[in-house]
């Protein structure tokens, strides 16, 4: 059911190109979505007076349409030199109509409240290409920079979690995110977001969260203010660049509107320098991550393991691990006669969006940690079967079928179906055959 709160009452319903002051708002409609079939999305594109179509502009995405007087604020900051020339895209959530034109499905919660990368994919593959088909009233084509440092996204309530998850899943698309009164509660998995932030490698994001002690749209799903506080704690723990605004406000647009210009100045301060995260306090990730490292396509031949698949063995051959249905990997004990005994679901993995987890190739490191390739990233489990860290996969936004993982001294290699090898430095050692790793205890 579509939420009824003050945000919705302040949306602008534009049906034609409107000139307002020194900027322009172009209205458009997105239909024929392949990602959200049957939906119609209304959108408006803000074009500042200084935009000339010669150079790609920065990008601001605002969810639920025009909120917080954003076009005027952005125009003011551009004029003051506190923001670069920026194209604004103000997107309404999708609706589905029947043959008579009646709305039969509101798609807002389905698009915004989910924790998967799907909404980011929608922005990348359907919304932004549509925007860049447009021209302004001067005949200038709308051109948007491809650099993540030039991109920001904003949303309130369900739009707030949608903005955060789009940036968190795709830091190659957005490096700046402002979430107001976000639904980091038990609607569609938002309550799990702080856990993902704590276990995930830090993204290069500047994040502002805003919420108030009187925020309680529907306590059935949880405590809004508490959920935002927990995410704030997780962000600080994980090393993000953060700004928080806590007040006695409620679940509405008022406080975000009041602080919007201040937040925008903070967001764009230091541009165009890259956003660089600080060190995470995650004890496993801080041990294995190499600062500023990225996955790269190997420029030399890296041999795929001779034996690969979804069954791996502990370095001293005392245990065997294989995938199973759901989000667990099975652990078996290898007894003296070589039989596999005492099978249990043991390695408990995470999935986004309550979805079936896709489990791919696995490998142990020399410490006895299991590295499991999944569609939610590489999940690193300790000896007791708990995920302690999650590492982003290569080629964000692409769906690849990973065929093998190889842990080497000082790096990890992933192989795709074409046997392309993607290499990334890690502080890790290859498993030593016949040697039992030092016990990590019961934990």
Coordinates of C-alpha atoms in Angstrom, one line a residue:
X1 CA 0.0 0.0 0.0
X2 CA 1.3 3.4 -0.9
X3 CA 2.4 5.4 2.1
X4 CA 0.4 8.5 2.8
X5 CA 2.5 11.1 4.4
X6 CA 3.5 14.7 3.9
X7 CA 6.1 13.9 1.2
X8 CA 3.5 12.9 -1.3
X9 CA 1.5 16.1 -0.8
X10 CA 4.5 18.3 -1.7
X11 CA 5.4 16.6 -5.0
X12 CA 5.1 18.7 -8.1
X13 CA 2.9 17.3 -10.9
X14 CA 4.3 18.8 -14.1
X15 CA 2.8 17.9 -17.4
X16 CA 4.8 20.0 -19.8
X17 CA 8.1 21.8 -20.1
X18 CA 8.2 24.6 -17.5
X19 CA 10.6 27.5 -17.3
X20 CA 11.1 28.7 -13.7
X21 CA 13.6 31.5 -13.1
X22 CA 16.9 30.7 -14.6
X23 CA 16.4 27.0 -14.9
X24 CA 14.3 24.7 -16.9
X25 CA 12.2 21.7 -16.0
X26 CA 11.5 19.2 -18.8
X27 CA 8.7 16.6 -18.2
X28 CA 8.9 13.1 -19.6
X29 CA 7.3 9.7 -19.1
X30 CA 9.1 6.4 -19.0
X31 CA 7.1 3.4 -20.2
X32 CA 7.9 -0.1 -21.5
X33 CA 10.2 -1.0 -18.7
X34 CA 11.8 -4.4 -18.9
X35 CA 12.9 -4.3 -15.3
X36 CA 9.5 -3.3 -13.9
X37 CA 7.1 -4.5 -16.5
X38 CA 3.9 -2.6 -17.1
X39 CA 4.9 0.4 -15.1
X40 CA 4.7 4.1 -16.1
X41 CA 7.2 6.5 -14.4
X42 CA 6.8 10.2 -14.6
X43 CA 10.0 12.2 -14.4
X44 CA 11.2 15.8 -14.7
X45 CA 14.7 16.9 -15.8
X46 CA 16.2 20.0 -14.3
X47 CA 18.5 21.9 -16.6
X48 CA 20.4 24.9 -15.1
X49 CA 20.8 28.1 -17.0
X50 CA 24.6 27.6 -17.2
X51 CA 24.3 24.3 -19.0
X52 CA 25.4 24.6 -22.6
X53 CA 25.4 20.9 -23.8
X54 CA 29.1 21.1 -24.7
X55 CA 30.4 19.3 -21.6
X56 CA 28.8 16.5 -19.7
X57 CA 27.1 17.7 -16.5
X58 CA 27.1 16.3 -13.0
X59 CA 24.0 14.3 -11.9
X60 CA 21.5 14.7 -9.1
X61 CA 18.8 12.0 -8.8
X62 CA 15.8 12.9 -6.6
X63 CA 13.2 10.2 -5.9
X64 CA 9.5 10.9 -5.5
X65 CA 9.8 13.9 -7.8
X66 CA 10.8 17.4 -6.8
X67 CA 11.2 17.7 -3.0
X68 CA 13.0 20.1 -0.7
X69 CA 12.8 22.9 -3.3
X70 CA 15.7 21.1 -4.9
X71 CA 15.8 23.0 -8.3
X72 CA 16.1 26.4 -6.6
X73 CA 18.6 25.2 -4.1
X74 CA 20.8 23.6 -6.7
X75 CA 20.5 26.6 -9.0
X76 CA 21.6 28.9 -6.1
X77 CA 24.6 26.7 -5.3
X78 CA 25.7 26.5 -8.9
X79 CA 25.5 30.3 -9.1
X80 CA 27.6 30.6 -5.9
X81 CA 30.2 28.2 -7.2
X82 CA 29.4 25.7 -4.4
X83 CA 28.2 23.0 -6.9
X84 CA 29.2 22.1 -10.4
X85 CA 26.8 22.4 -13.3
X86 CA 24.4 19.6 -12.6
X87 CA 21.5 17.9 -14.4
X88 CA 18.7 17.0 -12.0
X89 CA 16.5 13.9 -12.6
X90 CA 13.3 13.9 -10.5
X91 CA 11.7 10.4 -10.7
X92 CA 8.3 9.3 -9.6
X93 CA 7.8 5.6 -8.6
X94 CA 6.1 3.4 -11.1
X95 CA 2.3 2.7 -11.4
X96 CA 0.5 0.1 -13.4
X97 CA -2.8 0.9 -15.2
X98 CA -5.5 -1.3 -16.5
X99 CA -7.1 -0.9 -20.0
X100 CA -9.4 1.9 -18.7
X101 CA -6.5 3.9 -17.3
X102 CA -7.1 3.1 -13.7
X103 CA -4.2 2.5 -11.4
X104 CA -4.2 -1.2 -10.4
X105 CA -0.8 -1.4 -8.9
X106 CA 1.4 1.1 -7.0
X107 CA 5.0 -0.1 -7.4
X108 CA 6.6 2.3 -5.0
X109 CA 7.4 0.0 -2.1
X110 CA 8.3 -2.8 -4.6
X111 CA 10.9 -0.6 -6.3
X112 CA 12.1 1.5 -3.3
X113 CA 12.1 -0.7 -0.2
X114 CA 13.9 -3.7 -1.6
X115 CA 17.6 -4.2 -0.7
X116 CA 18.7 -5.7 -4.0
X117 CA 20.7 -3.9 -6.8
X118 CA 17.6 -4.0 -9.1
X119 CA 16.6 -0.4 -8.6
X120 CA 20.2 0.8 -9.3
X121 CA 20.1 -1.3 -12.5
X122 CA 16.8 0.4 -13.4
X123 CA 18.4 3.8 -13.0
X124 CA 21.5 2.9 -15.0
X125 CA 19.9 1.0 -17.9
X126 CA 16.5 2.6 -18.3
X127 CA 16.1 6.0 -16.6
X128 CA 19.4 7.7 -17.5
X129 CA 19.4 6.5 -21.1
X130 CA 15.9 8.0 -21.4
X131 CA 17.0 11.3 -19.9
X132 CA 19.9 11.5 -22.3
X133 CA 17.5 11.3 -25.3
X134 CA 16.1 14.7 -24.4
X135 CA 17.1 18.2 -25.4
X136 CA 16.5 21.4 -23.6
X137 CA 14.6 24.4 -25.0
X138 CA 17.9 25.7 -26.5
X139 CA 18.3 22.5 -28.5
X140 CA 21.2 21.3 -26.3
X141 CA 21.3 17.5 -25.8
X142 CA 21.3 16.3 -22.2
X143 CA 24.7 14.9 -21.5
X144 CA 25.6 13.4 -18.1
X145 CA 29.1 12.7 -16.8
X146 CA 30.1 9.0 -16.5
X147 CA 32.2 9.6 -13.4
X148 CA 30.8 8.4 -10.1
X149 CA 32.4 11.4 -8.3
X150 CA 29.9 13.5 -10.3
X151 CA 26.8 11.7 -9.2
X152 CA 24.5 12.1 -6.2
X153 CA 21.1 10.5 -5.2
X154 CA 18.5 11.6 -2.7
X155 CA 15.3 10.2 -1.3
X156 CA 12.9 10.3 1.7
X157 CA 11.3 7.4 3.5
X158 CA 11.1 4.5 1.1
X159 CA 13.0 6.8 -1.3
X160 CA 15.6 7.2 1.4
X161 CA 16.5 3.5 1.5
X162 CA 16.2 3.2 -2.3
X163 CA 18.8 6.0 -2.6
X164 CA 21.1 4.5 -0.1
X165 CA 20.9 0.9 -1.5
X166 CA 21.4 2.2 -5.1
X167 CA 24.7 3.9 -4.0
X168 CA 25.8 1.1 -1.7
X169 CA 25.4 -1.6 -4.4
X170 CA 26.7 0.6 -7.1
X171 CA 29.4 3.0 -5.9
X172 CA 30.5 3.1 -9.5
X173 CA 27.2 5.0 -10.2
X174 CA 26.8 7.2 -7.2
X175 CA 29.4 8.6 -4.7
X176 CA 27.1 10.9 -2.7
X177 CA 23.8 9.9 -1.1
X178 CA 21.3 11.8 1.2
X179 CA 18.7 9.6 2.9
X180 CA 15.9 11.3 4.9
X181 CA 13.6 9.4 7.3
X182 CA 14.7 6.2 5.6
X183 CA 12.8 2.9 6.0
X184 CA 15.7 0.9 7.4
X185 CA 13.0 -1.3 9.1
X186 CA 11.3 -4.7 8.5
X187 CA 9.4 -4.0 5.3
X188 CA 11.5 -5.7 2.7
X189 CA 14.7 -6.3 4.5
X190 CA 15.7 -2.8 5.4
X191 CA 16.4 -3.9 9.0
X192 CA 19.3 -6.0 7.8
X193 CA 21.1 -3.1 6.0
X194 CA 23.3 -2.2 9.1
X195 CA 24.5 -5.8 9.1
X196 CA 25.5 -5.6 5.5
X197 CA 27.3 -2.3 6.0
X198 CA 29.3 -3.8 9.0
X199 CA 30.3 -6.9 7.1
X200 CA 30.8 -5.3 3.7
X201 CA 34.0 -3.7 2.5
X202 CA 33.6 0.1 2.8
X203 CA 32.4 1.9 -0.3
X204 CA 33.7 5.2 -1.5
X205 CA 30.5 7.1 -0.5
X206 CA 29.6 10.3 1.3
X207 CA 26.4 9.5 3.2
X208 CA 24.0 11.9 5.0
X209 CA 21.2 10.4 7.2
X210 CA 18.4 12.5 8.6
X211 CA 15.7 11.4 11.0
X212 CA 13.8 12.5 14.1
X213 CA 12.8 11.1 17.4
X214 CA 9.1 11.4 16.5
X215 CA 9.5 9.4 13.2
X216 CA 7.0 6.5 13.4
X217 CA 5.1 6.1 10.2
X218 CA 4.0 2.6 11.2
X219 CA 5.6 1.0 14.2
X220 CA 4.4 -2.4 12.9
X221 CA 7.6 -2.5 10.8
X222 CA 9.9 -1.2 13.5
X223 CA 11.3 1.9 15.0
X224 CA 12.3 4.3 12.2
X225 CA 14.6 6.5 14.3
X226 CA 16.3 3.4 15.9
X227 CA 16.8 1.9 12.4
X228 CA 18.5 5.1 11.2
X229 CA 20.7 5.2 14.4
X230 CA 21.8 1.6 13.9
X231 CA 22.7 2.4 10.3
X232 CA 24.6 5.5 11.4
X233 CA 26.6 3.4 13.9
X234 CA 27.4 0.8 11.2
X235 CA 28.5 3.5 8.7
X236 CA 30.9 4.9 11.3
X237 CA 32.2 1.4 12.1
X238 CA 32.8 0.7 8.5
X239 CA 34.7 3.8 7.7
X240 CA 32.3 5.9 5.6
X241 CA 32.3 9.7 5.2
X242 CA 29.2 10.6 7.1
X243 CA 27.0 13.5 8.2
X244 CA 24.0 12.9 10.5
X245 CA 21.1 15.1 11.4
X246 CA 19.0 14.0 14.4
X247 CA 16.1 16.2 15.7
X248 CA 12.7 15.9 17.2
X249 CA 11.0 15.9 13.8
X250 CA 8.6 13.3 12.5
X251 CA 8.1 11.3 9.3
X252 CA 7.8 14.2 6.9
X253 CA 9.7 16.4 4.5
X254 CA 10.0 19.4 6.8
X255 CA 13.4 18.8 8.4
X256 CA 15.0 17.6 5.2
X257 CA 13.8 20.8 3.4
X258 CA 15.2 23.0 6.2
X259 CA 18.7 21.4 6.0
X260 CA 18.8 20.6 2.3
X261 CA 21.1 23.5 1.3
X262 CA 23.5 22.8 4.1
X263 CA 23.6 19.1 3.2
X264 CA 24.2 19.8 -0.5
X265 CA 27.1 22.1 0.3
X266 CA 28.6 19.3 2.4
X267 CA 28.0 16.7 -0.2
X268 CA 29.8 18.6 -2.9
X269 CA 32.6 20.1 -0.8
X270 CA 35.9 18.9 -2.2
X271 CA 34.5 18.0 -5.6
X272 CA 35.9 16.9 -8.0
X273 CA 38.3 14.9 -5.8
X274 CA 37.5 11.3 -5.3
X275 CA 35.6 10.2 -2.2
X276 CA 37.9 8.0 -0.2
X277 CA 36.6 5.8 2.7
X278 CA 38.5 5.5 5.9
X279 CA 39.6 2.2 7.4
X280 CA 37.0 -0.3 8.5
X281 CA 36.9 -1.5 12.1
X282 CA 35.8 -5.0 10.8
X283 CA 38.6 -7.2 12.2
X284 CA 38.6 -9.6 9.3
X285 CA 38.3 -7.1 6.5
X286 CA 40.9 -4.8 8.1
X287 CA 43.3 -7.8 8.1
X288 CA 42.7 -8.9 4.4
X289 CA 41.9 -5.7 2.5
X290 CA 44.6 -3.9 0.7
X291 CA 43.8 -0.1 0.7
X292 CA 42.9 1.4 -2.7
X293 CA 43.0 -2.0 -4.4
X294 CA 40.5 -3.0 -7.2
X295 CA 39.8 -6.0 -9.3
X296 CA 41.7 -6.0 -12.6
X297 CA 41.6 -8.2 -15.6
X298 CA 44.8 -10.1 -15.6
X299 CA 47.3 -9.1 -18.2
X300 CA 49.2 -12.3 -17.9
X301 CA 48.0 -15.9 -18.1
X302 CA 46.6 -17.2 -14.8
X303 CA 45.8 -20.9 -14.8
X304 CA 42.4 -22.0 -13.7
X305 CA 42.5 -24.6 -10.9
X306 CA 42.6 -28.1 -12.4
X307 CA 39.8 -29.1 -10.1
X308 CA 37.1 -26.6 -9.6
X309 CA 33.4 -26.6 -8.7
X310 CA 31.2 -26.5 -5.7
X311 CA 33.1 -29.0 -3.4
X312 CA 36.2 -27.9 -1.5
X313 CA 38.4 -29.5 1.1
X314 CA 39.9 -28.1 4.3
X315 CA 43.7 -27.7 3.8
X316 CA 44.5 -30.8 5.9
X317 CA 41.6 -32.8 4.2
X318 CA 39.7 -33.2 7.5
X319 CA 36.6 -31.5 6.2
X320 CA 34.6 -31.2 3.0
X321 CA 32.3 -28.4 2.1
X322 CA 29.7 -28.2 -0.6
X323 CA 26.8 -26.0 -1.5
X324 CA 23.2 -26.8 -0.8
X325 CA 19.7 -25.4 -1.4
X326 CA 19.0 -22.1 0.4
X327 CA 21.7 -20.0 2.0
X328 CA 23.8 -22.6 3.7
X329 CA 26.8 -24.7 2.7
X330 CA 27.1 -28.2 4.0
X331 CA 30.1 -29.3 6.1
X332 CA 31.2 -32.9 6.3
X333 CA 33.8 -34.6 8.4
X334 CA 36.2 -36.9 6.5
X335 CA 37.0 -39.9 8.7
X336 CA 40.0 -42.2 8.6
X337 CA 38.6 -44.5 5.9
X338 CA 38.0 -41.5 3.6
X339 CA 34.2 -41.4 4.1
X340 CA 32.4 -38.1 4.5
X341 CA 30.3 -38.2 7.7
X342 CA 28.3 -36.0 10.1
X343 CA 26.9 -33.6 7.4
X344 CA 25.4 -30.4 8.7
X345 CA 24.2 -27.1 7.2
X346 CA 27.1 -25.1 8.6
X347 CA 28.2 -22.0 6.6
X348 CA 25.3 -19.6 7.0
X349 CA 25.4 -17.1 4.1
X350 CA 23.6 -13.8 3.5
X351 CA 21.2 -12.9 0.6
X352 CA 19.7 -9.6 -0.3
X353 CA 16.0 -9.1 -0.8
X354 CA 14.9 -12.5 0.7
X355 CA 16.0 -14.0 -2.6
X356 CA 17.4 -17.4 -3.4
X357 CA 21.1 -17.1 -3.0
X358 CA 23.3 -18.1 -6.0
X359 CA 26.3 -20.0 -4.6
X360 CA 29.3 -20.4 -6.8
X361 CA 32.9 -21.6 -6.4
X362 CA 34.5 -21.7 -3.0
X363 CA 38.1 -21.9 -1.6
X364 CA 39.8 -22.0 1.8
X365 CA 42.6 -19.7 2.7
X366 CA 45.6 -20.7 4.9
X367 CA 43.7 -19.5 8.0
X368 CA 40.8 -21.9 7.4
X369 CA 38.4 -19.1 6.3
X370 CA 36.1 -20.1 3.5
X371 CA 35.7 -17.7 0.6
X372 CA 32.3 -18.3 -1.1
X373 CA 31.4 -16.6 -4.4
X374 CA 27.8 -15.6 -4.4
X375 CA 25.6 -13.2 -6.3
X376 CA 25.7 -11.1 -3.0
X377 CA 29.5 -10.8 -3.3
X378 CA 32.3 -12.9 -2.0
X379 CA 31.4 -14.0 1.6
X380 CA 34.2 -14.8 3.9
X381 CA 33.3 -17.3 6.7
X382 CA 35.3 -18.1 9.8
X383 CA 36.0 -21.6 10.9
X384 CA 32.7 -21.7 12.8
X385 CA 30.6 -21.0 9.7
X386 CA 29.8 -17.3 10.3
X387 CA 30.2 -14.6 7.6
X388 CA 32.7 -12.1 8.9
X389 CA 33.3 -10.1 5.7
X390 CA 31.8 -9.5 2.3
X391 CA 33.8 -8.3 -0.7
X392 CA 32.5 -6.8 -3.9
X393 CA 32.7 -8.8 -7.1
X394 CA 34.4 -7.5 -10.2
X395 CA 32.4 -5.9 -13.0
X396 CA 29.6 -4.2 -10.9
X397 CA 26.3 -4.2 -12.7
X398 CA 27.2 -7.2 -14.9
X399 CA 25.7 -10.6 -14.4
X400 CA 28.6 -13.1 -14.6
X401 CA 28.7 -16.9 -14.0
X402 CA 31.8 -17.3 -12.0
X403 CA 33.5 -20.7 -12.6
X404 CA 36.4 -20.8 -10.2
X405 CA 38.2 -18.9 -7.3
X406 CA 41.9 -19.3 -6.6
X407 CA 43.6 -17.9 -3.5
X408 CA 47.2 -17.2 -3.9
X409 CA 49.8 -15.6 -1.6
X410 CA 48.9 -12.0 -1.7
X411 CA 45.9 -12.1 -4.1
X412 CA 42.6 -13.7 -5.1
X413 CA 41.7 -14.7 -8.7
X414 CA 38.2 -15.1 -10.0
X415 CA 37.5 -16.9 -13.4
X416 CA 34.4 -16.3 -15.5
X417 CA 32.9 -18.6 -18.1
X418 CA 35.3 -17.5 -20.7
X419 CA 38.2 -18.2 -18.3
X420 CA 39.0 -14.5 -18.0
X421 CA 40.9 -14.0 -14.8
X422 CA 40.2 -11.1 -12.5
X423 CA 42.9 -10.5 -9.9
X424 CA 42.8 -8.3 -6.8
X425 CA 45.5 -8.0 -4.1
X426 CA 44.5 -9.2 -0.6
X427 CA 46.5 -9.8 2.5
X428 CA 45.9 -13.5 2.3
X429 CA 47.9 -16.7 2.0
X430 CA 47.2 -19.8 -0.2
X431 CA 46.0 -22.9 1.7
X432 CA 48.9 -25.3 2.5
X433 CA 47.9 -28.8 1.6
X434 CA 48.3 -31.3 4.5
X435 CA 48.6 -28.5 7.1
X436 CA 45.8 -27.8 9.6
X437 CA 45.2 -24.0 10.1
X438 CA 45.4 -22.7 13.6
X439 CA 42.1 -23.1 15.5
X440 CA 40.0 -20.0 15.9
X441 CA 38.3 -21.5 18.9
X442 CA 34.5 -21.6 19.6
X443 CA 34.1 -17.9 19.1

